Amino acid sequence: MRKQPRHLLAKSSFFALLFALTLISCGPSDSEPLPVLGRPRFVNGDSIPHTIPDFSFIDQDSQVVNNQTFAGKAYVVDFFFTSCPTICPKTTAQMFRIYKKFENNDGIVLLAHSIDTKYDSVPVLKKYASKLGVKTDKWHFVTGNKDEIYGIADDYFSIAIEDPNSPGGYDHSGRLILIDKNRHIRSFCDGTDAKDVDRFMKDIQKLLDEK
């Protein structure tokens, strides 16, 4: 049997996730916690929620960023590249809105993965972050092994692939994804849609308010 390309698997997984979220959103009230998204695994009859695996990347200050970096914190994830001619400026602008809204809340940080590992070196990411005027400990722009970054995009139900037919040479998703302190996906939005990001920021606050 021919194996599906990774980006097609990611897309199909995302639409399954979107359908599940749509069903969930029709039921719970605003007082109920955000759902844990993703397909669970079953081990010895027990349901294990979808969990983001271990990772290790390098940020704009040449610091290692791994799961321990976010211990006890929620974080928002996206995938971008600094020379992107299409959606990245929009998604970065929306990530900046999130940064400003929760700048003084220690319970949430931001994580942006560059998918252009050839060009987006640490100095390039440093310059990009400096232009935004953001704090490194609040918003990490990371690079690393290409296969590891593209692989973990699948775990976030996002898309990141090299594609010479796409603008800038990469096909990627504009989704912003909310991860809780237990590495579970709790919400996502279209990072090019300000109204959807408004809804997403309410979800972030709801997660932060959970006991």
PDB file of C-alpha atoms in Angstrom:
ATOM      1  CA  MET A   1       0.000   0.000   0.000  1.00  0.00           C
ATOM      2  CA  ARG A   2       1.346   3.424  -0.940  1.00  0.00           C
ATOM      3  CA  LYS A   3       2.065   5.629   2.071  1.00  0.00           C
ATOM      4  CA  GLN A   4       0.316   9.007   2.090  1.00  0.00           C
ATOM      5  CA  PRO A   5       2.565  12.083   2.051  1.00  0.00           C
ATOM      6  CA  ARG A   6       2.996  13.634   5.489  1.00  0.00           C
ATOM      7  CA  HIS A   7       1.206  16.864   4.575  1.00  0.00           C
ATOM      8  CA  LEU A   8      -1.866  14.920   3.400  1.00  0.00           C
ATOM      9  CA  LEU A   9      -1.915  12.972   6.657  1.00  0.00           C
ATOM     10  CA  ALA A  10      -1.655  16.232   8.593  1.00  0.00           C
ATOM     11  CA  LYS A  11      -4.499  17.767   6.609  1.00  0.00           C
ATOM     12  CA  SER A  12      -6.762  14.754   7.088  1.00  0.00           C
ATOM     13  CA  SER A  13      -5.934  14.673  10.804  1.00  0.00           C
ATOM     14  CA  PHE A  14      -6.716  18.363  11.068  1.00  0.00           C
ATOM     15  CA  PHE A  15     -10.112  18.045   9.415  1.00  0.00           C
ATOM     16  CA  ALA A  16     -10.959  15.152  11.729  1.00  0.00           C
ATOM     17  CA  LEU A  17      -9.899  17.337  14.647  1.00  0.00           C
ATOM     18  CA  LEU A  18     -11.937  20.260  13.330  1.00  0.00           C
ATOM     19  CA  PHE A  19     -15.026  18.056  13.002  1.00  0.00           C
ATOM     20  CA  ALA A  20     -14.588  16.803  16.560  1.00  0.00           C
ATOM     21  CA  LEU A  21     -14.169  20.339  17.847  1.00  0.00           C
ATOM     22  CA  THR A  22     -17.300  21.445  16.020  1.00  0.00           C
ATOM     23  CA  LEU A  23     -19.285  18.680  17.714  1.00  0.00           C
ATOM     24  CA  ILE A  24     -17.837  19.559  21.106  1.00  0.00           C
ATOM     25  CA  SER A  25     -18.466  23.275  20.692  1.00  0.00           C
ATOM     26  CA  CYS A  26     -22.157  22.617  20.194  1.00  0.00           C
ATOM     27  CA  GLY A  27     -22.436  21.056  23.639  1.00  0.00           C
ATOM     28  CA  PRO A  28     -20.334  22.466  26.493  1.00  0.00           C
ATOM     29  CA  SER A  29     -21.289  25.757  28.065  1.00  0.00           C
ATOM     30  CA  ASP A  30     -18.894  28.625  28.737  1.00  0.00           C
ATOM     31  CA  SER A  31     -18.531  27.368  32.299  1.00  0.00           C
ATOM     32  CA  GLU A  32     -17.094  24.009  31.220  1.00  0.00           C
ATOM     33  CA  PRO A  33     -13.348  23.499  30.626  1.00  0.00           C
ATOM     34  CA  LEU A  34     -11.848  23.402  27.156  1.00  0.00           C
ATOM     35  CA  PRO A  35     -11.787  19.925  25.623  1.00  0.00           C
ATOM     36  CA  VAL A  36      -8.594  17.941  25.156  1.00  0.00           C
ATOM     37  CA  LEU A  37      -8.256  17.641  21.377  1.00  0.00           C
ATOM     38  CA  GLY A  38      -6.743  14.932  19.217  1.00  0.00           C
ATOM     39  CA  ARG A  39      -7.224  11.204  18.862  1.00  0.00           C
ATOM     40  CA  PRO A  40      -6.360   9.348  22.099  1.00  0.00           C
ATOM     41  CA  ARG A  41      -4.330   6.135  22.276  1.00  0.00           C
ATOM     42  CA  PHE A  42      -5.597   3.089  24.127  1.00  0.00           C
ATOM     43  CA  VAL A  43      -3.106   1.204  26.290  1.00  0.00           C
ATOM     44  CA  ASN A  44      -4.311  -1.824  28.253  1.00  0.00           C
ATOM     45  CA  GLY A  45      -7.842  -0.509  27.981  1.00  0.00           C
ATOM     46  CA  ASP A  46      -6.921   2.970  29.245  1.00  0.00           C
ATOM     47  CA  SER A  47      -7.436   6.070  27.106  1.00  0.00           C
ATOM     48  CA  ILE A  48      -4.279   8.187  26.797  1.00  0.00           C
ATOM     49  CA  PRO A  49      -4.906  11.723  25.450  1.00  0.00           C
ATOM     50  CA  HIS A  50      -2.954  12.973  22.453  1.00  0.00           C
ATOM     51  CA  THR A  51       0.259  14.434  23.886  1.00  0.00           C
ATOM     52  CA  ILE A  52       2.990  16.570  22.321  1.00  0.00           C
ATOM     53  CA  PRO A  53       6.219  14.500  22.347  1.00  0.00           C
ATOM     54  CA  ASP A  54       9.629  15.557  23.649  1.00  0.00           C
ATOM     55  CA  PHE A  55      11.424  18.162  21.537  1.00  0.00           C
ATOM     56  CA  SER A  56      14.571  20.293  21.597  1.00  0.00           C
ATOM     57  CA  PHE A  57      15.223  23.368  19.454  1.00  0.00           C
ATOM     58  CA  ILE A  58      17.378  26.522  19.606  1.00  0.00           C
ATOM     59  CA  ASP A  59      15.880  29.996  20.028  1.00  0.00           C
ATOM     60  CA  GLN A  60      16.938  33.492  18.962  1.00  0.00           C
ATOM     61  CA  ASP A  61      19.273  33.798  21.954  1.00  0.00           C
ATOM     62  CA  SER A  62      20.988  30.469  21.180  1.00  0.00           C
ATOM     63  CA  GLN A  63      19.235  28.895  24.171  1.00  0.00           C
ATOM     64  CA  VAL A  64      17.879  25.353  24.149  1.00  0.00           C
ATOM     65  CA  VAL A  65      14.076  25.291  24.116  1.00  0.00           C
ATOM     66  CA  ASN A  66      12.515  21.995  25.148  1.00  0.00           C
ATOM     67  CA  ASN A  67       9.569  20.634  27.085  1.00  0.00           C
ATOM     68  CA  GLN A  68      11.181  21.670  30.350  1.00  0.00           C
ATOM     69  CA  THR A  69      11.199  25.284  29.130  1.00  0.00           C
ATOM     70  CA  PHE A  70       7.402  25.200  29.347  1.00  0.00           C
ATOM     71  CA  ALA A  71       7.081  23.149  32.536  1.00  0.00           C
ATOM     72  CA  GLY A  72       3.995  24.261  34.420  1.00  0.00           C
ATOM     73  CA  LYS A  73       2.986  26.680  31.654  1.00  0.00           C
ATOM     74  CA  ALA A  74       0.607  26.779  28.720  1.00  0.00           C
ATOM     75  CA  TYR A  75       1.971  27.874  25.376  1.00  0.00           C
ATOM     76  CA  VAL A  76       0.795  28.985  21.928  1.00  0.00           C
ATOM     77  CA  VAL A  77       2.464  27.459  18.854  1.00  0.00           C
ATOM     78  CA  ASP A  78       2.787  28.464  15.228  1.00  0.00           C
ATOM     79  CA  PHE A  79       4.953  27.651  12.188  1.00  0.00           C
ATOM     80  CA  PHE A  80       6.376  30.424  10.003  1.00  0.00           C
ATOM     81  CA  PHE A  81       9.465  31.660   8.155  1.00  0.00           C
ATOM     82  CA  THR A  82      10.931  35.150   8.171  1.00  0.00           C
ATOM     83  CA  SER A  83      10.916  35.640   4.379  1.00  0.00           C
ATOM     84  CA  CYS A  84       7.338  34.384   3.942  1.00  0.00           C
ATOM     85  CA  PRO A  85       5.541  36.455   1.273  1.00  0.00           C
ATOM     86  CA  THR A  86       2.002  35.359   2.160  1.00  0.00           C
ATOM     87  CA  ILE A  87       0.368  34.571   5.514  1.00  0.00           C
ATOM     88  CA  CYS A  88       3.244  34.844   7.998  1.00  0.00           C
ATOM     89  CA  PRO A  89       3.068  38.632   8.466  1.00  0.00           C
ATOM     90  CA  LYS A  90      -0.623  38.227   9.320  1.00  0.00           C
ATOM     91  CA  THR A  91      -0.112  35.342  11.739  1.00  0.00           C
ATOM     92  CA  THR A  92       2.843  37.076  13.394  1.00  0.00           C
ATOM     93  CA  ALA A  93       0.721  40.195  13.851  1.00  0.00           C
ATOM     94  CA  GLN A  94      -1.945  38.091  15.564  1.00  0.00           C
ATOM     95  CA  MET A  95       0.671  36.332  17.703  1.00  0.00           C
ATOM     96  CA  PHE A  96       1.869  39.798  18.699  1.00  0.00           C
ATOM     97  CA  ARG A  97      -1.674  40.659  19.833  1.00  0.00           C
ATOM     98  CA  ILE A  98      -1.600  37.559  22.036  1.00  0.00           C
ATOM     99  CA  TYR A  99       1.850  38.527  23.301  1.00  0.00           C
ATOM    100  CA  LYS A 100       0.663  41.988  24.311  1.00  0.00           C
ATOM    101  CA  LYS A 101      -2.541  40.754  25.940  1.00  0.00           C
ATOM    102  CA  PHE A 102      -0.763  38.162  28.093  1.00  0.00           C
ATOM    103  CA  GLU A 103       2.627  39.868  28.374  1.00  0.00           C
ATOM    104  CA  ASN A 104       2.456  40.070  32.152  1.00  0.00           C
ATOM    105  CA  ASN A 105       0.928  36.624  32.707  1.00  0.00           C
ATOM    106  CA  ASP A 106       3.627  34.110  33.611  1.00  0.00           C
ATOM    107  CA  GLY A 107       1.323  31.185  32.861  1.00  0.00           C
ATOM    108  CA  ILE A 108       1.494  31.500  29.067  1.00  0.00           C
ATOM    109  CA  VAL A 109       4.353  31.795  26.545  1.00  0.00           C
ATOM    110  CA  LEU A 110       4.667  31.714  22.746  1.00  0.00           C
ATOM    111  CA  LEU A 111       6.641  29.337  20.516  1.00  0.00           C
ATOM    112  CA  ALA A 112       7.236  30.041  16.809  1.00  0.00           C
ATOM    113  CA  HIS A 113       9.000  27.384  14.720  1.00  0.00           C
ATOM    114  CA  SER A 114      10.838  28.487  11.578  1.00  0.00           C
ATOM    115  CA  ILE A 115      10.264  26.018   8.760  1.00  0.00           C
ATOM    116  CA  ASP A 116      13.058  27.571   6.666  1.00  0.00           C
ATOM    117  CA  THR A 117      15.985  26.020   8.504  1.00  0.00           C
ATOM    118  CA  LYS A 118      18.390  26.888   5.680  1.00  0.00           C
ATOM    119  CA  TYR A 119      17.928  30.660   5.893  1.00  0.00           C
ATOM    120  CA  ASP A 120      16.459  31.344   9.332  1.00  0.00           C
ATOM    121  CA  SER A 121      19.626  31.050  11.396  1.00  0.00           C
ATOM    122  CA  VAL A 122      19.831  32.142  15.023  1.00  0.00           C
ATOM    123  CA  PRO A 123      21.057  35.661  14.040  1.00  0.00           C
ATOM    124  CA  VAL A 124      18.199  36.006  11.532  1.00  0.00           C
ATOM    125  CA  LEU A 125      15.648  34.984  14.176  1.00  0.00           C
ATOM    126  CA  LYS A 126      17.288  37.353  16.670  1.00  0.00           C
ATOM    127  CA  LYS A 127      16.929  40.267  14.252  1.00  0.00           C
ATOM    128  CA  TYR A 128      13.311  39.306  13.542  1.00  0.00           C
ATOM    129  CA  ALA A 129      12.421  39.152  17.236  1.00  0.00           C
ATOM    130  CA  SER A 130      14.279  42.386  17.975  1.00  0.00           C
ATOM    131  CA  LYS A 131      12.247  44.233  15.329  1.00  0.00           C
ATOM    132  CA  LEU A 132       9.109  43.089  17.118  1.00  0.00           C
ATOM    133  CA  GLY A 133      10.548  44.262  20.439  1.00  0.00           C
ATOM    134  CA  VAL A 134       9.546  41.108  22.321  1.00  0.00           C
ATOM    135  CA  LYS A 135      11.108  39.359  25.306  1.00  0.00           C
ATOM    136  CA  THR A 136      12.888  36.087  24.597  1.00  0.00           C
ATOM    137  CA  ASP A 137      11.516  34.381  27.689  1.00  0.00           C
ATOM    138  CA  LYS A 138       7.985  35.196  26.528  1.00  0.00           C
ATOM    139  CA  TRP A 139       8.212  34.492  22.803  1.00  0.00           C
ATOM    140  CA  HIS A 140      10.698  31.921  21.524  1.00  0.00           C
ATOM    141  CA  PHE A 141      11.549  31.857  17.812  1.00  0.00           C
ATOM    142  CA  VAL A 142      13.224  28.525  17.184  1.00  0.00           C
ATOM    143  CA  THR A 143      15.168  26.649  14.561  1.00  0.00           C
ATOM    144  CA  GLY A 144      16.626  23.160  14.525  1.00  0.00           C
ATOM    145  CA  ASN A 145      16.699  19.962  12.535  1.00  0.00           C
ATOM    146  CA  LYS A 146      14.323  20.310   9.584  1.00  0.00           C
ATOM    147  CA  ASP A 147      12.853  16.815   9.878  1.00  0.00           C
ATOM    148  CA  GLU A 148      12.223  17.295  13.591  1.00  0.00           C
ATOM    149  CA  ILE A 149      10.433  20.609  13.051  1.00  0.00           C
ATOM    150  CA  TYR A 150       8.341  19.238  10.195  1.00  0.00           C
ATOM    151  CA  GLY A 151       7.622  16.095  12.177  1.00  0.00           C
ATOM    152  CA  ILE A 152       6.391  17.893  15.257  1.00  0.00           C
ATOM    153  CA  ALA A 153       4.116  20.029  13.082  1.00  0.00           C
ATOM    154  CA  ASP A 154       2.141  16.830  12.537  1.00  0.00           C
ATOM    155  CA  ASP A 155       1.835  16.364  16.298  1.00  0.00           C
ATOM    156  CA  TYR A 156       0.351  19.862  16.527  1.00  0.00           C
ATOM    157  CA  PHE A 157      -2.040  19.035  13.636  1.00  0.00           C
ATOM    158  CA  SER A 158      -0.340  21.733  11.602  1.00  0.00           C
ATOM    159  CA  ILE A 159       1.353  21.623   8.199  1.00  0.00           C
ATOM    160  CA  ALA A 160       4.970  22.388   7.307  1.00  0.00           C
ATOM    161  CA  ILE A 161       6.612  21.120   4.110  1.00  0.00           C
ATOM    162  CA  GLU A 162       8.988  22.303   1.434  1.00  0.00           C
ATOM    163  CA  ASP A 163       7.096  22.920  -1.785  1.00  0.00           C
ATOM    164  CA  PRO A 164       8.752  24.697  -4.724  1.00  0.00           C
ATOM    165  CA  ASN A 165       5.308  25.455  -6.142  1.00  0.00           C
ATOM    166  CA  SER A 166       4.204  27.390  -3.049  1.00  0.00           C
ATOM    167  CA  PRO A 167       5.008  31.081  -2.515  1.00  0.00           C
ATOM    168  CA  GLY A 168       8.391  31.320  -0.824  1.00  0.00           C
ATOM    169  CA  GLY A 169       9.014  27.613  -1.361  1.00  0.00           C
ATOM    170  CA  TYR A 170       7.036  26.307   1.617  1.00  0.00           C
ATOM    171  CA  ASP A 171       3.499  25.087   2.261  1.00  0.00           C
ATOM    172  CA  HIS A 172       2.420  25.759   5.830  1.00  0.00           C
ATOM    173  CA  SER A 173      -0.578  26.321   7.998  1.00  0.00           C
ATOM    174  CA  GLY A 174      -1.598  29.623   9.555  1.00  0.00           C
ATOM    175  CA  ARG A 175      -2.997  27.906  12.629  1.00  0.00           C
ATOM    176  CA  LEU A 176      -2.217  28.998  16.161  1.00  0.00           C
ATOM    177  CA  ILE A 177      -2.432  26.123  18.627  1.00  0.00           C
ATOM    178  CA  LEU A 178      -2.934  26.255  22.393  1.00  0.00           C
ATOM    179  CA  ILE A 179      -1.108  23.639  24.488  1.00  0.00           C
ATOM    180  CA  ASP A 180      -1.701  23.145  28.199  1.00  0.00           C
ATOM    181  CA  LYS A 181       0.877  22.377  30.901  1.00  0.00           C
ATOM    182  CA  ASN A 182       0.302  18.649  30.352  1.00  0.00           C
ATOM    183  CA  ARG A 183       1.236  18.925  26.647  1.00  0.00           C
ATOM    184  CA  HIS A 184      -2.356  18.504  25.441  1.00  0.00           C
ATOM    185  CA  ILE A 185      -3.925  20.501  22.604  1.00  0.00           C
ATOM    186  CA  ARG A 186      -6.823  22.512  24.007  1.00  0.00           C
ATOM    187  CA  SER A 187      -7.748  24.968  21.241  1.00  0.00           C
ATOM    188  CA  PHE A 188      -6.647  26.371  17.885  1.00  0.00           C
ATOM    189  CA  CYS A 189      -7.579  29.161  15.488  1.00  0.00           C
ATOM    190  CA  ASP A 190      -6.947  30.589  12.048  1.00  0.00           C
ATOM    191  CA  GLY A 191      -4.080  32.984  12.661  1.00  0.00           C
ATOM    192  CA  THR A 192      -5.040  35.081   9.633  1.00  0.00           C
ATOM    193  CA  ASP A 193      -8.528  35.812  11.013  1.00  0.00           C
ATOM    194  CA  ALA A 194      -8.594  38.473  13.740  1.00  0.00           C
ATOM    195  CA  LYS A 195     -12.099  37.515  14.884  1.00  0.00           C
ATOM    196  CA  ASP A 196     -11.105  33.885  15.269  1.00  0.00           C
ATOM    197  CA  VAL A 197      -8.051  35.005  17.230  1.00  0.00           C
ATOM    198  CA  ASP A 198     -10.379  37.033  19.493  1.00  0.00           C
ATOM    199  CA  ARG A 199     -12.221  33.790  20.250  1.00  0.00           C
ATOM    200  CA  PHE A 200      -8.916  31.987  20.709  1.00  0.00           C
ATOM    201  CA  MET A 201      -7.705  34.544  23.263  1.00  0.00           C
ATOM    202  CA  LYS A 202     -10.848  33.890  25.273  1.00  0.00           C
ATOM    203  CA  ASP A 203      -9.944  30.200  25.194  1.00  0.00           C
ATOM    204  CA  ILE A 204      -6.446  31.060  26.433  1.00  0.00           C
ATOM    205  CA  GLN A 205      -7.888  32.987  29.355  1.00  0.00           C
ATOM    206  CA  LYS A 206     -10.303  30.152  30.070  1.00  0.00           C
ATOM    207  CA  LEU A 207      -7.414  27.694  30.191  1.00  0.00           C
ATOM    208  CA  LEU A 208      -5.408  29.982  32.478  1.00  0.00           C
ATOM    209  CA  ASP A 209      -8.398  30.232  34.790  1.00  0.00           C
ATOM    210  CA  GLU A 210      -8.699  26.449  35.157  1.00  0.00           C
ATOM    211  CA  LYS A 211      -7.908  25.174  38.617  1.00  0.00           C
TER     212      LYS A 211
END
